[in-house]
Amino acid sequence: AAAAAAAAAERELDPVTCFLLSTYDDVRVSDDELREKDAIMNLLKHVVHSVRPEADIVAFGSIQSGLALKNSDIDACILLPDIGEEMEEFASECFERFTALGFEGKYLRKARIPIIKLLSDTKNRYYYGFQCDIGFNNQLAIYNTSLLHQYSLIDPRCKQLAILVKYWAKQKRINSPYYGTLSSYGYVLMVLFYLIHVVRPAVLPNLQDSPHKQDLYVEGFNVGFVRGTTVARRNTESLPQLLAGFYGFFAHEFNYRESVISIRQPGGLLKKVDKDWTLAKEHTGSADQVIKDRYVLAIEDPFEITHNVGRTVSKAGLFEIRGEFMQATRLLNAATLHSTSAIRKLRA
Ligand code: GTP
Ligand code: MG
């Protein structure tokens, strides 16, 4: 116990930990902002109910998983099962009522499944950055959001790492799925992969690989995972150690050419050849556009296991991403080395 207390004290003093924790506090969403976003969601809920009492709207993505940065978008989804042909009419009715309330935005009807984008607000003058993407009946996104949320509750370091990595990726401009790099969701899955399958002892258990999980099938995929348990942590690494380990692993150890990042797979090991994820495939998207699914960076969605979350990453994009992983590893190792020797000198 004395040794653990000494280690904790050393960690508290460690300037790199202090720096990372204060950055984390600066960049993550505040409770105030979350309350505002909650109020917006209630307003939208009211509208959706008034169009169809049996419809509902729920948030998913980072606002809901707890992994949001400041001024984060709201990802939302209207739930109205078995709507079929009437979808278009229902969606445009919702959009009209949102506009009447003072929201400005776009209704993208070209897509087979409509999308509403609310870009600004003229009446309520929200304090925080406002943008809201609304999709329809996207049940799997709601389930994967709650999986991410469940992981973030197990250990505070999980949430800290995920938010720091998301922030770093945005700063480095390697978080642009439309321009060949990776979505935030992809980076969070990489962090979880490291904490579940790479670092030893593990920081997180695999919530999809447990006798206590209850199977549940949604859209043909098993979305079961263990809910509501907290698991004893044996890993005592500090935040800088975990972050440096994460960057180092994806800079120098992970085999991008052959392997698939999979958080649900026991052991985490999957090969591209085994999933037939080798050659890029073209298919037609919901707005009849041609989409190229690449497998340069292979990240299996935890539930929709046929879906590569890294499909947006091009060869050039991966080159950039790995370059940033290497740079981050160097900087973090240098900072840790200097600060440790500085602390030792202080104490001597
Ligand atoms: P920021 O908006 O950058 O704060 O990130 P976020 O954490 O909200 O993640 P992102 O916007 O990338 O994704 C939002 C949600 O979409 C995720 O939490 C998933 O629930 C869902 N999603 C499912 N599949 C995908 C996918 O392939 N790519 C992305 N980007 N999102 C997916
Ligand atoms: Mg989002």
Short mmCIF file of C-alpha atoms and ligand atoms in Angstrom, two decimals:
data_model
loop_
_atom_site.label_atom_id
_atom_site.label_comp_id
_atom_site.label_asym_id
_atom_site.label_seq_id
_atom_site.Cartn_x
_atom_site.Cartn_y
_atom_site.Cartn_z
CA ALA A 1 0.00 0.00 0.00
CA ALA A 2 2.89 2.33 0.83
CA ALA A 3 4.48 1.65 -2.55
CA ALA A 4 1.16 2.32 -4.31
CA ALA A 5 0.74 5.59 -2.41
CA ALA A 6 4.28 6.64 -3.32
CA ALA A 7 3.65 5.79 -6.98
CA ALA A 8 0.41 7.78 -6.89
CA ALA A 9 2.15 10.75 -5.30
CA GLU A 10 4.89 10.63 -7.91
CA ARG A 11 2.28 10.51 -10.64
CA GLU A 12 0.44 13.49 -9.21
CA LEU A 13 3.64 15.47 -9.25
CA ASP A 14 4.55 14.33 -12.72
CA PRO A 15 4.34 17.41 -14.98
CA VAL A 16 3.40 15.38 -18.05
CA THR A 17 0.36 13.93 -16.26
CA CYS A 18 -0.57 17.42 -15.06
CA PHE A 19 -0.24 18.77 -18.58
CA LEU A 20 -2.34 16.00 -20.10
CA LEU A 21 -5.05 16.26 -17.45
CA SER A 22 -5.30 20.02 -17.78
CA THR A 23 -5.49 19.70 -21.59
CA TYR A 24 -8.22 17.09 -21.11
CA ASP A 25 -10.16 19.49 -18.90
CA ASP A 26 -9.77 22.31 -21.42
CA VAL A 27 -10.93 20.39 -24.46
CA ARG A 28 -13.72 18.16 -23.23
CA VAL A 29 -17.34 19.22 -23.28
CA SER A 30 -18.58 21.01 -20.13
CA ASP A 31 -21.65 20.06 -18.08
CA ASP A 32 -23.14 23.40 -19.06
CA GLU A 33 -22.86 22.63 -22.73
CA LEU A 34 -24.30 19.15 -22.20
CA ARG A 35 -27.31 20.70 -20.44
CA GLU A 36 -27.83 23.04 -23.38
CA LYS A 37 -27.65 20.14 -25.84
CA ASP A 38 -30.13 18.23 -23.70
CA ALA A 39 -32.54 21.16 -23.91
CA ILE A 40 -32.16 21.21 -27.71
CA MET A 41 -32.88 17.49 -27.86
CA ASN A 42 -36.04 17.99 -25.79
CA LEU A 43 -37.19 20.68 -28.17
CA LEU A 44 -36.59 18.41 -31.18
CA LYS A 45 -38.37 15.56 -29.40
CA HIS A 46 -41.38 17.76 -28.93
CA VAL A 47 -41.48 18.53 -32.66
CA VAL A 48 -41.09 14.91 -33.72
CA HIS A 49 -43.86 13.80 -31.34
CA SER A 50 -46.14 16.50 -32.71
CA VAL A 51 -45.72 15.15 -36.25
CA ARG A 52 -46.20 11.52 -35.21
CA PRO A 53 -46.86 10.59 -31.60
CA GLU A 54 -45.27 7.17 -32.07
CA ALA A 55 -41.98 8.63 -33.39
CA ASP A 56 -39.02 9.47 -31.20
CA ILE A 57 -35.66 11.18 -31.59
CA VAL A 58 -32.56 10.16 -29.65
CA ALA A 59 -28.96 11.35 -29.57
CA PHE A 60 -26.04 9.05 -30.33
CA GLY A 61 -22.33 9.73 -31.02
CA SER A 62 -20.05 11.57 -28.65
CA ILE A 63 -22.70 13.68 -26.87
CA GLN A 64 -24.25 10.44 -25.71
CA SER A 65 -21.12 8.32 -25.17
CA GLY A 66 -19.49 10.95 -22.91
CA LEU A 67 -16.53 11.30 -25.29
CA ALA A 68 -17.38 14.74 -26.68
CA LEU A 69 -15.08 17.69 -27.18
CA LYS A 70 -16.19 21.30 -26.73
CA ASN A 71 -18.70 22.67 -29.27
CA SER A 72 -19.44 19.18 -30.43
CA ASP A 73 -22.10 18.40 -33.04
CA ILE A 74 -25.21 16.59 -32.01
CA ASP A 75 -25.71 13.27 -33.82
CA ALA A 76 -29.36 12.35 -33.61
CA CYS A 77 -31.61 9.73 -35.03
CA ILE A 78 -35.37 9.67 -35.52
CA LEU A 79 -36.91 6.33 -34.66
CA LEU A 80 -40.09 5.34 -36.41
CA PRO A 81 -40.13 1.64 -37.27
CA ASP A 82 -42.06 0.34 -40.28
CA ILE A 83 -42.45 3.76 -41.85
CA GLY A 84 -41.71 2.52 -45.38
CA GLU A 85 -43.02 4.74 -48.18
CA GLU A 86 -44.12 7.56 -45.90
CA MET A 87 -40.57 8.31 -44.75
CA GLU A 88 -40.07 11.16 -47.21
CA GLU A 89 -43.29 12.91 -46.25
CA PHE A 90 -42.66 12.48 -42.54
CA ALA A 91 -39.08 13.76 -42.79
CA SER A 92 -40.01 16.86 -44.75
CA GLU A 93 -42.80 17.63 -42.28
CA CYS A 94 -40.28 17.42 -39.41
CA PHE A 95 -37.88 19.66 -41.31
CA GLU A 96 -40.56 22.30 -41.90
CA ARG A 97 -41.43 22.39 -38.22
CA PHE A 98 -37.76 22.66 -37.20
CA THR A 99 -37.45 25.64 -39.56
CA ALA A 100 -40.56 27.23 -38.09
CA LEU A 101 -38.87 27.08 -34.69
CA GLY A 102 -35.95 29.14 -35.96
CA PHE A 103 -33.51 26.44 -37.00
CA GLU A 104 -31.75 26.81 -40.31
CA GLY A 105 -30.41 23.90 -42.24
CA LYS A 106 -30.66 21.50 -45.13
CA TYR A 107 -32.87 18.61 -45.93
CA LEU A 108 -30.98 16.12 -48.06
CA ARG A 109 -33.64 14.19 -49.91
CA LYS A 110 -31.34 12.86 -52.58
CA ALA A 111 -30.31 10.12 -50.23
CA ARG A 112 -32.46 6.99 -50.07
CA ILE A 113 -32.69 7.55 -46.34
CA PRO A 114 -33.27 11.26 -45.75
CA ILE A 115 -30.87 13.32 -43.67
CA ILE A 116 -31.65 16.58 -41.94
CA LYS A 117 -28.78 18.92 -41.11
CA LEU A 118 -29.53 21.78 -38.74
CA LEU A 119 -26.68 24.23 -39.12
CA SER A 120 -27.67 27.26 -37.10
CA ASP A 121 -30.41 28.73 -35.03
CA THR A 122 -31.90 32.18 -35.39
CA LYS A 123 -34.24 32.34 -32.41
CA ASN A 124 -32.79 30.71 -29.34
CA ARG A 125 -29.22 32.01 -29.59
CA TYR A 126 -27.53 28.98 -28.18
CA TYR A 127 -24.34 29.76 -26.37
CA TYR A 128 -22.29 26.85 -27.67
CA GLY A 129 -21.52 25.90 -31.26
CA PHE A 130 -24.63 24.46 -32.81
CA GLN A 131 -24.91 21.81 -35.45
CA CYS A 132 -27.11 18.77 -35.56
CA ASP A 133 -27.23 15.86 -38.01
CA ILE A 134 -30.43 13.87 -37.94
CA GLY A 135 -30.74 10.47 -39.54
CA PHE A 136 -33.47 7.85 -39.49
CA ASN A 137 -33.82 4.46 -37.85
CA ASN A 138 -30.09 4.02 -37.34
CA GLN A 139 -30.40 1.53 -34.50
CA LEU A 140 -26.89 0.10 -34.68
CA ALA A 141 -25.37 3.53 -34.05
CA ILE A 142 -27.38 3.78 -30.85
CA TYR A 143 -26.07 0.42 -29.68
CA ASN A 144 -22.44 1.10 -30.53
CA THR A 145 -22.69 4.46 -28.76
CA SER A 146 -23.84 2.72 -25.60
CA LEU A 147 -20.98 0.22 -25.88
CA LEU A 148 -18.48 3.11 -26.05
CA HIS A 149 -20.24 4.75 -23.11
CA GLN A 150 -20.06 1.55 -21.06
CA TYR A 151 -16.30 1.26 -21.72
CA SER A 152 -15.74 4.90 -20.79
CA LEU A 153 -17.34 4.26 -17.38
CA ILE A 154 -15.07 1.36 -16.46
CA ASP A 155 -11.88 3.37 -16.02
CA PRO A 156 -11.37 7.16 -16.06
CA ARG A 157 -8.21 6.69 -18.13
CA CYS A 158 -10.31 5.31 -21.00
CA LYS A 159 -12.31 8.52 -21.32
CA GLN A 160 -9.20 10.67 -20.86
CA LEU A 161 -7.27 8.82 -23.57
CA ALA A 162 -10.15 8.79 -26.03
CA ILE A 163 -10.77 12.53 -25.66
CA LEU A 164 -7.07 13.41 -25.88
CA VAL A 165 -6.58 11.26 -28.99
CA LYS A 166 -9.68 12.75 -30.66
CA TYR A 167 -8.44 16.26 -29.91
CA TRP A 168 -4.93 15.48 -31.13
CA ALA A 169 -6.28 13.97 -34.38
CA LYS A 170 -8.33 17.10 -35.08
CA GLN A 171 -5.33 19.36 -34.36
CA LYS A 172 -3.16 17.29 -36.70
CA ARG A 173 -5.85 17.29 -39.40
CA ILE A 174 -5.98 13.53 -39.64
CA ASN A 175 -9.66 13.37 -38.69
CA SER A 176 -11.17 14.05 -42.14
CA PRO A 177 -13.00 10.99 -43.46
CA TYR A 178 -13.94 12.93 -46.61
CA TYR A 179 -10.27 13.59 -47.38
CA GLY A 180 -8.76 10.19 -46.84
CA THR A 181 -8.21 10.00 -43.09
CA LEU A 182 -10.18 8.55 -40.18
CA SER A 183 -13.41 9.43 -38.32
CA SER A 184 -13.44 10.14 -34.58
CA TYR A 185 -15.30 6.88 -34.08
CA GLY A 186 -12.38 5.06 -35.74
CA TYR A 187 -9.82 6.66 -33.39
CA VAL A 188 -11.93 5.73 -30.35
CA LEU A 189 -12.05 2.10 -31.52
CA MET A 190 -8.25 2.14 -31.84
CA VAL A 191 -7.93 3.42 -28.25
CA LEU A 192 -10.29 0.70 -26.99
CA PHE A 193 -8.36 -1.95 -28.92
CA TYR A 194 -5.16 -0.85 -27.19
CA LEU A 195 -6.76 -0.87 -23.72
CA ILE A 196 -8.51 -4.24 -24.18
CA HIS A 197 -6.12 -6.27 -26.32
CA VAL A 198 -2.64 -4.76 -26.33
CA VAL A 199 -1.53 -3.31 -23.01
CA ARG A 200 -0.82 -5.92 -20.32
CA PRO A 201 -2.27 -6.13 -17.78
CA ALA A 202 -5.32 -4.92 -19.68
CA VAL A 203 -7.07 -1.73 -18.61
CA LEU A 204 -10.45 -2.84 -19.95
CA PRO A 205 -12.17 -6.23 -20.19
CA ASN A 206 -13.75 -7.31 -23.48
CA LEU A 207 -17.44 -6.62 -22.84
CA GLN A 208 -18.47 -8.64 -25.90
CA ASP A 209 -16.61 -11.75 -24.80
CA SER A 210 -18.13 -12.83 -21.52
CA PRO A 211 -20.45 -15.59 -20.31
CA HIS A 212 -22.49 -12.83 -18.65
CA LYS A 213 -23.41 -11.11 -21.88
CA GLN A 214 -26.91 -11.51 -23.26
CA ASP A 215 -27.17 -11.95 -27.01
CA LEU A 216 -29.50 -9.58 -28.80
CA TYR A 217 -29.88 -9.33 -32.57
CA VAL A 218 -30.52 -6.00 -34.30
CA GLU A 219 -30.55 -5.75 -38.09
CA GLY A 220 -28.97 -9.19 -38.21
CA PHE A 221 -26.01 -8.35 -35.95
CA ASN A 222 -25.36 -9.44 -32.37
CA VAL A 223 -25.33 -6.26 -30.28
CA GLY A 224 -25.04 -8.03 -26.93
CA PHE A 225 -22.45 -6.87 -24.40
CA VAL A 226 -22.02 -6.88 -20.62
CA ARG A 227 -23.73 -3.89 -19.06
CA GLY A 228 -23.40 -2.37 -15.65
CA THR A 229 -20.38 -4.15 -14.18
CA THR A 230 -17.25 -2.49 -13.02
CA VAL A 231 -14.22 -4.67 -13.20
CA ALA A 232 -11.17 -4.62 -10.96
CA ARG A 233 -8.25 -2.91 -12.68
CA ARG A 234 -4.86 -4.44 -12.35
CA ASN A 235 -3.16 -2.05 -14.72
CA THR A 236 -1.67 0.89 -12.81
CA GLU A 237 0.06 2.72 -15.68
CA SER A 238 -0.13 6.49 -15.68
CA LEU A 239 -1.93 8.46 -18.37
CA PRO A 240 1.33 9.45 -20.15
CA GLN A 241 2.52 5.85 -20.10
CA LEU A 242 -0.71 4.61 -21.67
CA LEU A 243 -0.75 7.39 -24.24
CA ALA A 244 2.88 6.77 -25.20
CA GLY A 245 2.16 3.03 -25.36
CA PHE A 246 -0.83 3.64 -27.62
CA TYR A 247 1.10 5.87 -30.01
CA GLY A 248 4.12 3.59 -29.99
CA PHE A 249 2.05 0.53 -30.78
CA PHE A 250 0.31 2.11 -33.77
CA ALA A 251 3.52 3.80 -34.94
CA HIS A 252 5.81 0.78 -34.85
CA GLU A 253 4.13 -2.48 -33.94
CA PHE A 254 0.75 -2.89 -35.53
CA ASN A 255 0.81 -4.79 -38.83
CA TYR A 256 -1.35 -2.54 -41.02
CA ARG A 257 -0.82 -4.65 -44.12
CA GLU A 258 -2.28 -7.86 -42.74
CA SER A 259 -4.22 -7.22 -39.57
CA VAL A 260 -7.67 -5.98 -38.67
CA ILE A 261 -8.33 -3.94 -35.53
CA SER A 262 -11.20 -5.73 -33.81
CA ILE A 263 -12.35 -4.97 -30.30
CA ARG A 264 -14.96 -7.75 -30.11
CA GLN A 265 -12.78 -10.66 -31.28
CA PRO A 266 -11.38 -12.68 -28.36
CA GLY A 267 -7.66 -11.91 -28.43
CA GLY A 268 -8.28 -9.05 -30.85
CA LEU A 269 -6.45 -10.82 -33.65
CA LEU A 270 -8.05 -10.94 -37.08
CA LYS A 271 -6.51 -11.08 -40.53
CA LYS A 272 -7.65 -9.14 -43.57
CA VAL A 273 -7.54 -12.29 -45.72
CA ASP A 274 -9.88 -14.13 -43.36
CA LYS A 275 -12.50 -11.40 -43.77
CA ASP A 276 -11.89 -11.05 -47.50
CA TRP A 277 -10.92 -7.45 -46.78
CA THR A 278 -8.10 -7.21 -49.27
CA LEU A 279 -9.20 -5.52 -52.49
CA ALA A 280 -11.06 -2.19 -52.50
CA LYS A 281 -14.70 -2.60 -53.50
CA GLU A 282 -16.99 -0.12 -55.17
CA HIS A 283 -20.66 0.09 -54.38
CA THR A 284 -23.54 2.49 -54.80
CA GLY A 285 -24.33 4.69 -51.82
CA SER A 286 -27.76 5.80 -50.59
CA ALA A 287 -27.59 8.93 -52.77
CA ASP A 288 -26.66 6.80 -55.82
CA GLN A 289 -23.06 7.96 -55.63
CA VAL A 290 -20.21 5.51 -56.16
CA ILE A 291 -18.44 4.74 -52.90
CA LYS A 292 -15.05 3.12 -52.75
CA ASP A 293 -14.57 0.94 -49.69
CA ARG A 294 -10.88 0.65 -49.00
CA TYR A 295 -9.12 -1.75 -46.68
CA VAL A 296 -5.86 0.15 -46.22
CA LEU A 297 -6.72 0.65 -42.55
CA ALA A 298 -9.02 -2.13 -41.37
CA ILE A 299 -11.12 -1.43 -38.27
CA GLU A 300 -13.99 -3.81 -37.75
CA ASP A 301 -17.15 -2.26 -36.34
CA PRO A 302 -17.87 -3.97 -32.99
CA PHE A 303 -21.41 -5.00 -34.04
CA GLU A 304 -21.73 -4.54 -37.80
CA ILE A 305 -18.80 -6.82 -38.41
CA THR A 306 -18.99 -6.58 -42.21
CA HIS A 307 -18.36 -2.83 -41.95
CA ASN A 308 -14.85 -1.35 -42.09
CA VAL A 309 -14.88 1.85 -40.01
CA GLY A 310 -11.49 2.68 -41.57
CA ARG A 311 -12.85 2.44 -45.14
CA THR A 312 -12.29 6.18 -45.70
CA VAL A 313 -8.53 5.94 -45.17
CA SER A 314 -6.42 6.13 -48.34
CA LYS A 315 -2.80 5.05 -48.69
CA ALA A 316 -1.66 8.65 -48.42
CA GLY A 317 -3.97 9.16 -45.44
CA LEU A 318 -2.49 6.18 -43.61
CA PHE A 319 1.01 7.45 -44.33
CA GLU A 320 0.09 10.76 -42.71
CA ILE A 321 -1.60 9.09 -39.75
CA ARG A 322 1.38 6.83 -39.07
CA GLY A 323 3.74 9.79 -39.39
CA GLU A 324 1.75 11.58 -36.69
CA PHE A 325 1.77 8.47 -34.49
CA MET A 326 5.58 8.39 -34.78
CA GLN A 327 5.95 12.08 -34.04
CA ALA A 328 3.66 11.82 -31.00
CA THR A 329 5.64 8.82 -29.69
CA ARG A 330 8.91 10.74 -29.95
CA LEU A 331 7.55 13.86 -28.28
CA LEU A 332 5.83 12.05 -25.48
CA ASN A 333 8.82 9.85 -24.69
CA ALA A 334 11.10 12.87 -24.66
CA ALA A 335 8.75 14.81 -22.38
CA THR A 336 8.41 11.87 -19.97
CA LEU A 337 12.16 11.32 -19.86
CA HIS A 338 12.89 14.96 -19.10
CA SER A 339 10.18 15.36 -16.51
CA THR A 340 11.15 12.16 -14.65
CA SER A 341 14.76 13.24 -14.40
CA ALA A 342 13.61 16.73 -13.37
CA ILE A 343 11.51 15.24 -10.55
CA ARG A 344 14.40 13.02 -9.42
CA LYS A 345 16.67 16.06 -9.30
CA LEU A 346 14.09 17.98 -7.30
CA ARG A 347 13.87 15.18 -4.76
CA ALA A 348 17.58 14.48 -4.45
P1 GTP B 1 -17.03 14.07 -33.04
O1 GTP B 1 -18.33 14.42 -33.71
O2 GTP B 1 -15.83 14.33 -33.88
O3 GTP B 1 -16.94 14.56 -31.63
O4 GTP B 1 -17.02 12.50 -32.93
P2 GTP B 1 -18.04 11.39 -32.47
O5 GTP B 1 -17.42 10.73 -31.26
O6 GTP B 1 -19.43 11.86 -32.39
O7 GTP B 1 -17.87 10.34 -33.62
P3 GTP B 1 -18.32 10.40 -35.13
O8 GTP B 1 -18.94 11.69 -35.46
O9 GTP B 1 -17.15 9.90 -35.92
O10 GTP B 1 -19.41 9.23 -35.17
C1 GTP B 1 -20.66 9.37 -34.57
C2 GTP B 1 -21.33 8.02 -34.39
O11 GTP B 1 -21.68 7.45 -35.65
C3 GTP B 1 -20.47 6.97 -33.74
O12 GTP B 1 -20.46 7.09 -32.34
C4 GTP B 1 -21.16 5.72 -34.18
O13 GTP B 1 -22.24 5.47 -33.31
C5 GTP B 1 -21.74 6.04 -35.54
N1 GTP B 1 -21.03 5.31 -36.62
C6 GTP B 1 -21.27 4.03 -37.02
N2 GTP B 1 -20.47 3.64 -38.00
C7 GTP B 1 -19.69 4.67 -38.26
C8 GTP B 1 -18.63 4.86 -39.20
O14 GTP B 1 -18.24 4.00 -39.98
N3 GTP B 1 -18.06 6.06 -39.18
C9 GTP B 1 -18.46 7.04 -38.33
N4 GTP B 1 -17.84 8.22 -38.38
N5 GTP B 1 -19.43 6.89 -37.44
C10 GTP B 1 -20.05 5.71 -37.40
MG MG B 2 -20.26 13.41 -33.69
#
